[in-house]
Amino acid sequence: MNILFFLTPKTEVKYVFSDSTLRQVMERWDQDRFAAIPMLNSKGIYLGTISEGDLLRAFKNDHELNLQKAEKVMIFDVPRDRDISPVKADSKMEDLVELSLRQNFVPVVDDEGVFIGIITRRSIIEYLYTQLKKIKKED
């Protein structure tokens, strides 16, 4: 099945730009309460995902870090615990299952690497549940 049927488009997704400061992302985090958020460059290219844990570790690992100092730290320079790889828009839903075991969403990019949206773990589980119900009806 085409994954674009399950896509939450970029216009409905919270994301940050790589030239944002740590403080800006922290303020957005406080407002929106995300667990992880895609990071894009100014051209919309997906660069990775910043997690809540990444933000907390930035403060934990720099004991002198405060909100004023966080205005000088670029979010792109904050170490990320793990890399969340995107999939291309022509991927199959079955390809996303393994990825969804390790993350809340799967970023989707076009052939140029431009971020076009996400597919949530919930959408993937709902798809699998529907497939399972179909199989049980056939039995």
mmCIF file of N, CA and C in Angstrom, residues 7-131:
data_model
loop_
_atom_site.group_PDB
_atom_site.id
_atom_site.type_symbol
_atom_site.label_atom_id
_atom_site.label_comp_id
_atom_site.label_asym_id
_atom_site.label_seq_id
_atom_site.Cartn_x
_atom_site.Cartn_y
_atom_site.Cartn_z
ATOM 1 N N LEU A 7 0.236 9.618 5.364
ATOM 2 C CA LEU A 7 1.126 10.746 5.629
ATOM 3 C C LEU A 7 0.425 11.880 6.362
ATOM 4 N N THR A 8 1.064 12.349 7.429
ATOM 5 C CA THR A 8 0.684 13.620 8.032
ATOM 6 C C THR A 8 1.569 14.648 7.333
ATOM 7 N N PRO A 9 0.981 15.548 6.533
ATOM 8 C CA PRO A 9 1.799 16.440 5.718
ATOM 9 C C PRO A 9 2.583 17.459 6.553
ATOM 10 N N LYS A 10 3.651 17.932 5.969
ATOM 11 C CA LYS A 10 4.542 18.902 6.615
ATOM 12 C C LYS A 10 3.769 20.079 7.208
ATOM 13 N N THR A 11 2.711 20.506 6.538
ATOM 14 C CA THR A 11 1.938 21.659 7.014
ATOM 15 C C THR A 11 1.274 21.394 8.364
ATOM 16 N N GLU A 12 1.135 20.123 8.732
ATOM 17 C CA GLU A 12 0.501 19.762 10.004
ATOM 18 C C GLU A 12 1.502 19.233 11.034
ATOM 19 N N VAL A 13 2.795 19.253 10.701
ATOM 20 C CA VAL A 13 3.828 18.692 11.565
ATOM 21 C C VAL A 13 4.637 19.808 12.200
ATOM 22 N N LYS A 14 4.944 19.672 13.478
ATOM 23 C CA LYS A 14 5.859 20.590 14.146
ATOM 24 C C LYS A 14 7.280 20.205 13.744
ATOM 25 N N TYR A 15 8.093 21.189 13.423
ATOM 26 C CA TYR A 15 9.492 20.944 13.094
ATOM 27 C C TYR A 15 10.293 22.187 13.451
ATOM 28 N N VAL A 16 11.612 22.034 13.484
ATOM 29 C CA VAL A 16 12.500 23.161 13.764
ATOM 30 C C VAL A 16 13.524 23.255 12.649
ATOM 31 N N PHE A 17 14.094 24.442 12.505
ATOM 32 C CA PHE A 17 15.146 24.638 11.533
ATOM 33 C C PHE A 17 16.501 24.514 12.209
ATOM 34 N N SER A 18 17.481 24.041 11.461
ATOM 35 C CA SER A 18 18.808 23.772 12.008
ATOM 36 C C SER A 18 19.518 25.023 12.491
ATOM 37 N N ASP A 19 19.088 26.194 12.039
ATOM 38 C CA ASP A 19 19.714 27.429 12.506
ATOM 39 C C ASP A 19 19.000 28.024 13.722
ATOM 40 N N SER A 20 18.070 27.276 14.306
ATOM 41 C CA SER A 20 17.416 27.688 15.552
ATOM 42 C C SER A 20 18.406 27.507 16.697
ATOM 43 N N THR A 21 18.220 28.304 17.733
ATOM 44 C CA THR A 21 19.078 28.130 18.902
ATOM 45 C C THR A 21 18.456 27.106 19.846
ATOM 46 N N LEU A 22 19.282 26.590 20.724
ATOM 47 C CA LEU A 22 18.796 25.650 21.731
ATOM 48 C C LEU A 22 17.687 26.294 22.546
ATOM 49 N N ARG A 23 17.830 27.548 22.877
ATOM 50 C CA ARG A 23 16.795 28.230 23.658
ATOM 51 C C ARG A 23 15.478 28.295 22.882
ATOM 52 N N GLN A 24 15.537 28.615 21.598
ATOM 53 C CA GLN A 24 14.310 28.671 20.798
ATOM 54 C C GLN A 24 13.607 27.314 20.772
ATOM 55 N N VAL A 25 14.378 26.263 20.633
ATOM 56 C CA VAL A 25 13.784 24.922 20.598
ATOM 57 C C VAL A 25 13.230 24.558 21.974
ATOM 58 N N MET A 26 13.934 24.925 23.027
ATOM 59 C CA MET A 26 13.434 24.660 24.383
ATOM 60 C C MET A 26 12.109 25.383 24.619
ATOM 61 N N GLU A 27 12.010 26.617 24.162
ATOM 62 C CA GLU A 27 10.756 27.365 24.323
ATOM 63 C C GLU A 27 9.639 26.735 23.516
ATOM 64 N N ARG A 28 9.959 26.272 22.328
ATOM 65 C CA ARG A 28 8.951 25.588 21.506
ATOM 66 C C ARG A 28 8.550 24.271 22.156
ATOM 67 N N TRP A 29 9.529 23.562 22.690
ATOM 68 C CA TRP A 29 9.272 22.300 23.386
ATOM 69 C C TRP A 29 8.330 22.536 24.560
ATOM 70 N N ASP A 30 8.580 23.589 25.317
ATOM 71 C CA ASP A 30 7.742 23.906 26.465
ATOM 72 C C ASP A 30 6.307 24.209 26.025
ATOM 73 N N GLN A 31 6.163 24.852 24.894
ATOM 74 C CA GLN A 31 4.840 25.218 24.377
ATOM 75 C C GLN A 31 4.114 24.029 23.757
ATOM 76 N N ASP A 32 4.811 23.235 22.942
ATOM 77 C CA ASP A 32 4.159 22.179 22.162
ATOM 78 C C ASP A 32 4.230 20.790 22.772
ATOM 79 N N ARG A 33 5.154 20.573 23.723
ATOM 80 C CA ARG A 33 5.281 19.290 24.443
ATOM 81 C C ARG A 33 5.500 18.097 23.526
ATOM 82 N N PHE A 34 6.447 18.213 22.610
ATOM 83 C CA PHE A 34 6.771 17.088 21.733
ATOM 84 C C PHE A 34 7.801 16.182 22.395
ATOM 85 N N ALA A 35 7.827 14.916 22.002
ATOM 86 C CA ALA A 35 8.847 13.984 22.476
ATOM 87 C C ALA A 35 10.035 13.975 21.516
ATOM 88 N N ALA A 36 9.758 14.251 20.261
ATOM 89 C CA ALA A 36 10.794 14.342 19.239
ATOM 90 C C ALA A 36 10.253 15.235 18.129
ATOM 91 N N ILE A 37 11.185 15.930 17.456
ATOM 92 C CA ILE A 37 10.755 16.874 16.428
ATOM 93 C C ILE A 37 11.756 16.852 15.270
ATOM 94 N N PRO A 38 11.261 16.810 14.025
ATOM 95 C CA PRO A 38 12.159 16.821 12.876
ATOM 96 C C PRO A 38 12.930 18.144 12.790
ATOM 97 N N MET A 39 14.177 18.042 12.311
ATOM 98 C CA MET A 39 15.015 19.222 12.099
ATOM 99 C C MET A 39 15.301 19.340 10.604
ATOM 100 N N LEU A 40 15.041 20.522 10.049
ATOM 101 C CA LEU A 40 15.215 20.778 8.621
ATOM 102 C C LEU A 40 16.204 21.918 8.417
ATOM 103 N N ASN A 41 16.843 21.944 7.254
ATOM 104 C CA ASN A 41 17.643 23.119 6.945
ATOM 105 C C ASN A 41 16.739 24.158 6.289
ATOM 106 N N SER A 42 17.292 25.291 5.911
ATOM 107 C CA SER A 42 16.477 26.387 5.364
ATOM 108 C C SER A 42 15.833 26.040 4.025
ATOM 109 N N LYS A 43 16.333 24.991 3.351
ATOM 110 C CA LYS A 43 15.746 24.565 2.081
ATOM 111 C C LYS A 43 14.719 23.454 2.269
ATOM 112 N N GLY A 44 14.452 23.079 3.524
ATOM 113 C CA GLY A 44 13.458 22.048 3.799
ATOM 114 C C GLY A 44 14.000 20.637 3.776
ATOM 115 N N ILE A 45 15.322 20.479 3.662
ATOM 116 C CA ILE A 45 15.942 19.154 3.651
ATOM 117 C C ILE A 45 15.928 18.597 5.072
ATOM 118 N N TYR A 46 15.496 17.358 5.215
ATOM 119 C CA TYR A 46 15.470 16.692 6.512
ATOM 120 C C TYR A 46 16.893 16.390 6.951
ATOM 121 N N LEU A 47 17.272 16.829 8.160
ATOM 122 C CA LEU A 47 18.625 16.630 8.681
ATOM 123 C C LEU A 47 18.686 15.637 9.837
ATOM 124 N N GLY A 48 17.563 15.387 10.470
ATOM 125 C CA GLY A 48 17.541 14.497 11.619
ATOM 126 C C GLY A 48 16.388 14.862 12.532
ATOM 127 N N THR A 49 16.359 14.235 13.676
ATOM 128 C CA THR A 49 15.298 14.477 14.654
ATOM 129 C C THR A 49 15.926 14.785 16.000
ATOM 130 N N ILE A 50 15.420 15.819 16.634
ATOM 131 C CA ILE A 50 15.855 16.192 17.979
ATOM 132 C C ILE A 50 14.837 15.622 18.958
ATOM 133 N N SER A 51 15.331 14.909 19.956
ATOM 134 C CA SER A 51 14.426 14.330 20.951
ATOM 135 C C SER A 51 14.473 15.121 22.254
ATOM 136 N N GLU A 52 13.480 14.898 23.046
ATOM 137 C CA GLU A 52 13.427 15.485 24.381
ATOM 138 C C GLU A 52 14.696 15.111 25.157
ATOM 139 N N GLY A 53 15.116 13.877 25.030
ATOM 140 C CA GLY A 53 16.329 13.409 25.703
ATOM 141 C C GLY A 53 17.565 14.161 25.229
ATOM 142 N N ASP A 54 17.637 14.473 23.925
ATOM 143 C CA ASP A 54 18.775 15.231 23.399
ATOM 144 C C ASP A 54 18.852 16.604 24.066
ATOM 145 N N LEU A 55 17.697 17.249 24.225
ATOM 146 C CA LEU A 55 17.661 18.569 24.862
ATOM 147 C C LEU A 55 18.078 18.481 26.325
ATOM 148 N N LEU A 56 17.563 17.487 27.010
ATOM 149 C CA LEU A 56 17.903 17.331 28.433
ATOM 150 C C LEU A 56 19.384 17.005 28.616
ATOM 151 N N ARG A 57 19.935 16.155 27.746
ATOM 152 C CA ARG A 57 21.363 15.820 27.842
ATOM 153 C C ARG A 57 22.240 17.038 27.564
ATOM 154 N N ALA A 58 21.793 17.933 26.682
ATOM 155 C CA ALA A 58 22.565 19.145 26.404
ATOM 156 C C ALA A 58 22.747 19.957 27.679
ATOM 157 N N PHE A 59 21.693 20.073 28.471
ATOM 158 C CA PHE A 59 21.783 20.809 29.734
ATOM 159 C C PHE A 59 22.556 20.010 30.785
ATOM 160 N N LYS A 60 22.347 18.724 30.809
ATOM 161 C CA LYS A 60 23.028 17.879 31.791
ATOM 162 C C LYS A 60 24.545 17.849 31.566
ATOM 163 N N ASN A 61 24.950 17.762 30.315
ATOM 164 C CA ASN A 61 26.364 17.625 29.998
ATOM 165 C C ASN A 61 27.142 18.939 30.064
ATOM 166 N N ASP A 62 26.443 20.053 30.006
ATOM 167 C CA ASP A 62 27.108 21.357 30.135
ATOM 168 C C ASP A 62 26.547 22.009 31.396
ATOM 169 N N HIS A 63 27.233 21.775 32.505
ATOM 170 C CA HIS A 63 26.712 22.220 33.806
ATOM 171 C C HIS A 63 26.588 23.737 33.923
ATOM 172 N N GLU A 64 27.240 24.470 33.035
ATOM 173 C CA GLU A 64 27.147 25.926 33.069
ATOM 174 C C GLU A 64 26.087 26.452 32.106
ATOM 175 N N LEU A 65 25.423 25.543 31.398
ATOM 176 C CA LEU A 65 24.434 25.959 30.418
ATOM 177 C C LEU A 65 23.197 26.508 31.119
ATOM 178 N N ASN A 66 22.789 27.682 30.706
ATOM 179 C CA ASN A 66 21.560 28.296 31.186
ATOM 180 C C ASN A 66 20.827 28.856 29.975
ATOM 181 N N LEU A 67 19.676 29.437 30.171
ATOM 182 C CA LEU A 67 18.895 29.914 29.027
ATOM 183 C C LEU A 67 19.619 31.006 28.255
ATOM 184 N N GLN A 68 20.375 31.852 28.968
ATOM 185 C CA GLN A 68 21.108 32.905 28.275
ATOM 186 C C GLN A 68 22.200 32.297 27.378
ATOM 187 N N LYS A 69 22.940 31.347 27.900
ATOM 188 C CA LYS A 69 23.982 30.681 27.115
ATOM 189 C C LYS A 69 23.352 29.846 25.995
ATOM 190 N N ALA A 70 22.165 29.304 26.235
ATOM 191 C CA ALA A 70 21.473 28.482 25.239
ATOM 192 C C ALA A 70 21.084 29.294 24.002
ATOM 193 N N GLU A 71 21.079 30.630 24.120
ATOM 194 C CA GLU A 71 20.805 31.480 22.958
ATOM 195 C C GLU A 71 21.946 31.439 21.953
ATOM 196 N N LYS A 72 23.119 30.979 22.376
ATOM 197 C CA LYS A 72 24.300 30.945 21.510
ATOM 198 C C LYS A 72 24.580 29.541 20.955
ATOM 199 N N VAL A 73 23.850 28.538 21.437
ATOM 200 C CA VAL A 73 24.057 27.164 20.983
ATOM 201 C C VAL A 73 23.063 26.868 19.866
ATOM 202 N N MET A 74 23.596 26.504 18.690
ATOM 203 C CA MET A 74 22.717 26.165 17.575
ATOM 204 C C MET A 74 22.206 24.735 17.754
ATOM 205 N N ILE A 75 20.951 24.517 17.454
ATOM 206 C CA ILE A 75 20.343 23.208 17.681
ATOM 207 C C ILE A 75 21.025 22.132 16.835
ATOM 208 N N PHE A 76 21.545 22.501 15.673
ATOM 209 C CA PHE A 76 22.238 21.531 14.832
ATOM 210 C C PHE A 76 23.482 20.981 15.537
ATOM 211 N N ASP A 77 24.065 21.780 16.435
ATOM 212 C CA ASP A 77 25.277 21.371 17.145
ATOM 213 C C ASP A 77 24.998 20.532 18.392
ATOM 214 N N VAL A 78 23.737 20.387 18.763
ATOM 215 C CA VAL A 78 23.386 19.563 19.922
ATOM 216 C C VAL A 78 23.511 18.098 19.512
ATOM 217 N N PRO A 79 24.333 17.328 20.236
ATOM 218 C CA PRO A 79 24.477 15.909 19.889
ATOM 219 C C PRO A 79 23.141 15.168 19.997
ATOM 220 N N ARG A 80 22.890 14.320 19.008
ATOM 221 C CA ARG A 80 21.666 13.511 19.014
ATOM 222 C C ARG A 80 22.033 12.090 19.418
ATOM 223 N N ASP A 81 21.196 11.512 20.255
ATOM 224 C CA ASP A 81 21.435 10.164 20.778
ATOM 225 C C ASP A 81 21.372 9.115 19.679
ATOM 226 N N ARG A 82 20.436 9.285 18.762
ATOM 227 C CA ARG A 82 20.321 8.321 17.672
ATOM 228 C C ARG A 82 19.812 9.030 16.432
ATOM 229 N N ASP A 83 20.108 8.431 15.320
ATOM 230 C CA ASP A 83 19.730 9.010 14.047
ATOM 231 C C ASP A 83 18.448 8.356 13.567
ATOM 232 N N ILE A 84 17.455 9.152 13.306
ATOM 233 C CA ILE A 84 16.192 8.631 12.784
ATOM 234 C C ILE A 84 16.200 8.849 11.279
ATOM 235 N N SER A 85 16.352 7.766 10.558
ATOM 236 C CA SER A 85 16.443 7.845 9.100
ATOM 237 C C SER A 85 15.070 8.035 8.484
ATOM 238 N N PRO A 86 15.008 8.866 7.449
ATOM 239 C CA PRO A 86 13.731 9.034 6.750
ATOM 240 C C PRO A 86 13.541 7.935 5.708
ATOM 241 N N VAL A 87 12.344 7.842 5.195
ATOM 242 C CA VAL A 87 12.058 6.971 4.057
ATOM 243 C C VAL A 87 11.607 7.854 2.907
ATOM 244 N N LYS A 88 11.715 7.311 1.713
ATOM 245 C CA LYS A 88 11.240 8.053 0.545
ATOM 246 C C LYS A 88 9.748 7.819 0.360
ATOM 247 N N ALA A 89 9.134 8.736 -0.340
ATOM 248 C CA ALA A 89 7.681 8.704 -0.524
ATOM 249 C C ALA A 89 7.191 7.453 -1.246
ATOM 250 N N ASP A 90 8.060 6.779 -1.984
ATOM 251 C CA ASP A 90 7.630 5.579 -2.714
ATOM 252 C C ASP A 90 7.844 4.288 -1.922
ATOM 253 N N SER A 91 8.183 4.408 -0.635
ATOM 254 C CA SER A 91 8.359 3.220 0.216
ATOM 255 C C SER A 91 7.021 2.529 0.434
ATOM 256 N N LYS A 92 7.096 1.288 0.842
ATOM 257 C CA LYS A 92 5.896 0.503 1.157
ATOM 258 C C LYS A 92 5.649 0.545 2.660
ATOM 259 N N MET A 93 4.406 0.419 3.048
ATOM 260 C CA MET A 93 4.048 0.445 4.467
ATOM 261 C C MET A 93 4.801 -0.641 5.237
ATOM 262 N N GLU A 94 4.965 -1.787 4.628
ATOM 263 C CA GLU A 94 5.656 -2.884 5.291
ATOM 264 C C GLU A 94 7.096 -2.504 5.664
ATOM 265 N N ASP A 95 7.704 -1.619 4.868
ATOM 266 C CA ASP A 95 9.071 -1.172 5.137
ATOM 267 C C ASP A 95 9.163 -0.328 6.412
ATOM 268 N N LEU A 96 8.043 0.227 6.833
ATOM 269 C CA LEU A 96 8.038 1.146 7.974
ATOM 270 C C LEU A 96 7.885 0.437 9.319
ATOM 271 N N VAL A 97 7.439 -0.794 9.304
ATOM 272 C CA VAL A 97 7.129 -1.497 10.548
ATOM 273 C C VAL A 97 8.345 -1.561 11.461
ATOM 274 N N GLU A 98 9.475 -1.999 10.945
ATOM 275 C CA GLU A 98 10.665 -2.118 11.785
ATOM 276 C C GLU A 98 11.099 -0.761 12.330
ATOM 277 N N LEU A 99 11.037 0.259 11.491
ATOM 278 C CA LEU A 99 11.402 1.606 11.951
ATOM 279 C C LEU A 99 10.490 2.079 13.075
ATOM 280 N N SER A 100 9.219 1.743 12.977
ATOM 281 C CA SER A 100 8.266 2.225 13.978
ATOM 282 C C SER A 100 8.443 1.554 15.335
ATOM 283 N N LEU A 101 9.179 0.462 15.383
ATOM 284 C CA LEU A 101 9.446 -0.186 16.668
ATOM 285 C C LEU A 101 10.376 0.658 17.533
ATOM 286 N N ARG A 102 11.184 1.502 16.894
ATOM 287 C CA ARG A 102 12.192 2.273 17.615
ATOM 288 C C ARG A 102 11.881 3.761 17.731
ATOM 289 N N GLN A 103 10.832 4.229 17.083
ATOM 290 C CA GLN A 103 10.544 5.662 17.087
ATOM 291 C C GLN A 103 9.046 5.913 16.945
ATOM 292 N N ASN A 104 8.630 7.092 17.386
ATOM 293 C CA ASN A 104 7.207 7.444 17.379
ATOM 294 C C ASN A 104 6.671 7.768 15.994
ATOM 295 N N PHE A 105 7.554 8.162 15.113
ATOM 296 C CA PHE A 105 7.141 8.507 13.755
ATOM 297 C C PHE A 105 8.288 8.225 12.800
ATOM 298 N N VAL A 106 7.926 8.133 11.523
ATOM 299 C CA VAL A 106 8.920 7.939 10.475
ATOM 300 C C VAL A 106 8.864 9.162 9.561
ATOM 301 N N PRO A 107 9.972 9.892 9.438
ATOM 302 C CA PRO A 107 10.005 11.041 8.525
ATOM 303 C C PRO A 107 9.959 10.561 7.072
ATOM 304 N N VAL A 108 9.275 11.325 6.232
ATOM 305 C CA VAL A 108 9.164 10.980 4.812
ATOM 306 C C VAL A 108 9.724 12.148 4.003
ATOM 307 N N VAL A 109 10.577 11.794 3.026
ATOM 308 C CA VAL A 109 11.194 12.806 2.168
ATOM 309 C C VAL A 109 10.926 12.476 0.710
ATOM 310 N N ASP A 110 11.079 13.489 -0.137
ATOM 311 C CA ASP A 110 10.968 13.243 -1.575
ATOM 312 C C ASP A 110 12.329 12.804 -2.110
ATOM 313 N N ASP A 111 12.448 12.680 -3.410
ATOM 314 C CA ASP A 111 13.694 12.197 -4.013
ATOM 315 C C ASP A 111 14.877 13.141 -3.801
ATOM 316 N N GLU A 112 14.596 14.386 -3.480
ATOM 317 C CA GLU A 112 15.653 15.378 -3.238
ATOM 318 C C GLU A 112 16.017 15.479 -1.753
ATOM 319 N N GLY A 113 15.349 14.699 -0.905
ATOM 320 C CA GLY A 113 15.600 14.762 0.530
ATOM 321 C C GLY A 113 14.788 15.819 1.246
ATOM 322 N N VAL A 114 13.875 16.453 0.533
ATOM 323 C CA VAL A 114 13.020 17.483 1.127
ATOM 324 C C VAL A 114 11.941 16.810 1.971
ATOM 325 N N PHE A 115 11.800 17.283 3.184
ATOM 326 C CA PHE A 115 10.834 16.751 4.142
ATOM 327 C C PHE A 115 9.423 17.041 3.647
ATOM 328 N N ILE A 116 8.594 15.990 3.564
ATOM 329 C CA ILE A 116 7.204 16.201 3.138
ATOM 330 C C ILE A 116 6.202 15.833 4.222
ATOM 331 N N GLY A 117 6.657 15.199 5.318
ATOM 332 C CA GLY A 117 5.750 14.866 6.403
ATOM 333 C C GLY A 117 6.236 13.660 7.194
ATOM 334 N N ILE A 118 5.332 13.131 8.005
ATOM 335 C CA ILE A 118 5.656 11.974 8.832
ATOM 336 C C ILE A 118 4.543 10.936 8.733
ATOM 337 N N ILE A 119 4.899 9.730 9.093
ATOM 338 C CA ILE A 119 3.900 8.688 9.296
ATOM 339 C C ILE A 119 4.058 8.263 10.746
ATOM 340 N N THR A 120 2.981 8.366 11.495
ATOM 341 C CA THR A 120 3.036 8.080 12.922
ATOM 342 C C THR A 120 2.993 6.577 13.183
ATOM 343 N N ARG A 121 3.527 6.211 14.324
ATOM 344 C CA ARG A 121 3.466 4.807 14.751
ATOM 345 C C ARG A 121 2.011 4.362 14.831
ATOM 346 N N ARG A 122 1.151 5.233 15.287
ATOM 347 C CA ARG A 122 -0.274 4.904 15.401
ATOM 348 C C ARG A 122 -0.859 4.511 14.035
ATOM 349 N N SER A 123 -0.529 5.276 13.001
ATOM 350 C CA SER A 123 -1.028 4.955 11.652
ATOM 351 C C SER A 123 -0.540 3.592 11.191
ATOM 352 N N ILE A 124 0.703 3.282 11.510
ATOM 353 C CA ILE A 124 1.280 1.997 11.116
ATOM 354 C C ILE A 124 0.584 0.861 11.852
ATOM 355 N N ILE A 125 0.352 1.039 13.147
ATOM 356 C CA ILE A 125 -0.333 0.004 13.938
ATOM 357 C C ILE A 125 -1.765 -0.182 13.437
ATOM 358 N N GLU A 126 -2.457 0.919 13.133
ATOM 359 C CA GLU A 126 -3.826 0.814 12.619
ATOM 360 C C GLU A 126 -3.851 0.056 11.293
ATOM 361 N N TYR A 127 -2.881 0.312 10.429
ATOM 362 C CA TYR A 127 -2.777 -0.403 9.165
ATOM 363 C C TYR A 127 -2.587 -1.903 9.420
ATOM 364 N N LEU A 128 -1.657 -2.239 10.305
ATOM 365 C CA LEU A 128 -1.393 -3.649 10.606
ATOM 366 C C LEU A 128 -2.618 -4.326 11.218
ATOM 367 N N TYR A 129 -3.314 -3.621 12.078
ATOM 368 C CA TYR A 129 -4.517 -4.169 12.713
ATOM 369 C C TYR A 129 -5.589 -4.460 11.656
ATOM 370 N N THR A 130 -5.748 -3.541 10.714
ATOM 371 C CA THR A 130 -6.713 -3.744 9.628
ATOM 372 C C THR A 130 -6.327 -4.957 8.789
ATOM 373 N N GLN A 131 -5.042 -5.112 8.510
ATOM 374 C CA GLN A 131 -4.577 -6.264 7.741
ATOM 375 C C GLN A 131 -4.833 -7.566 8.498
#
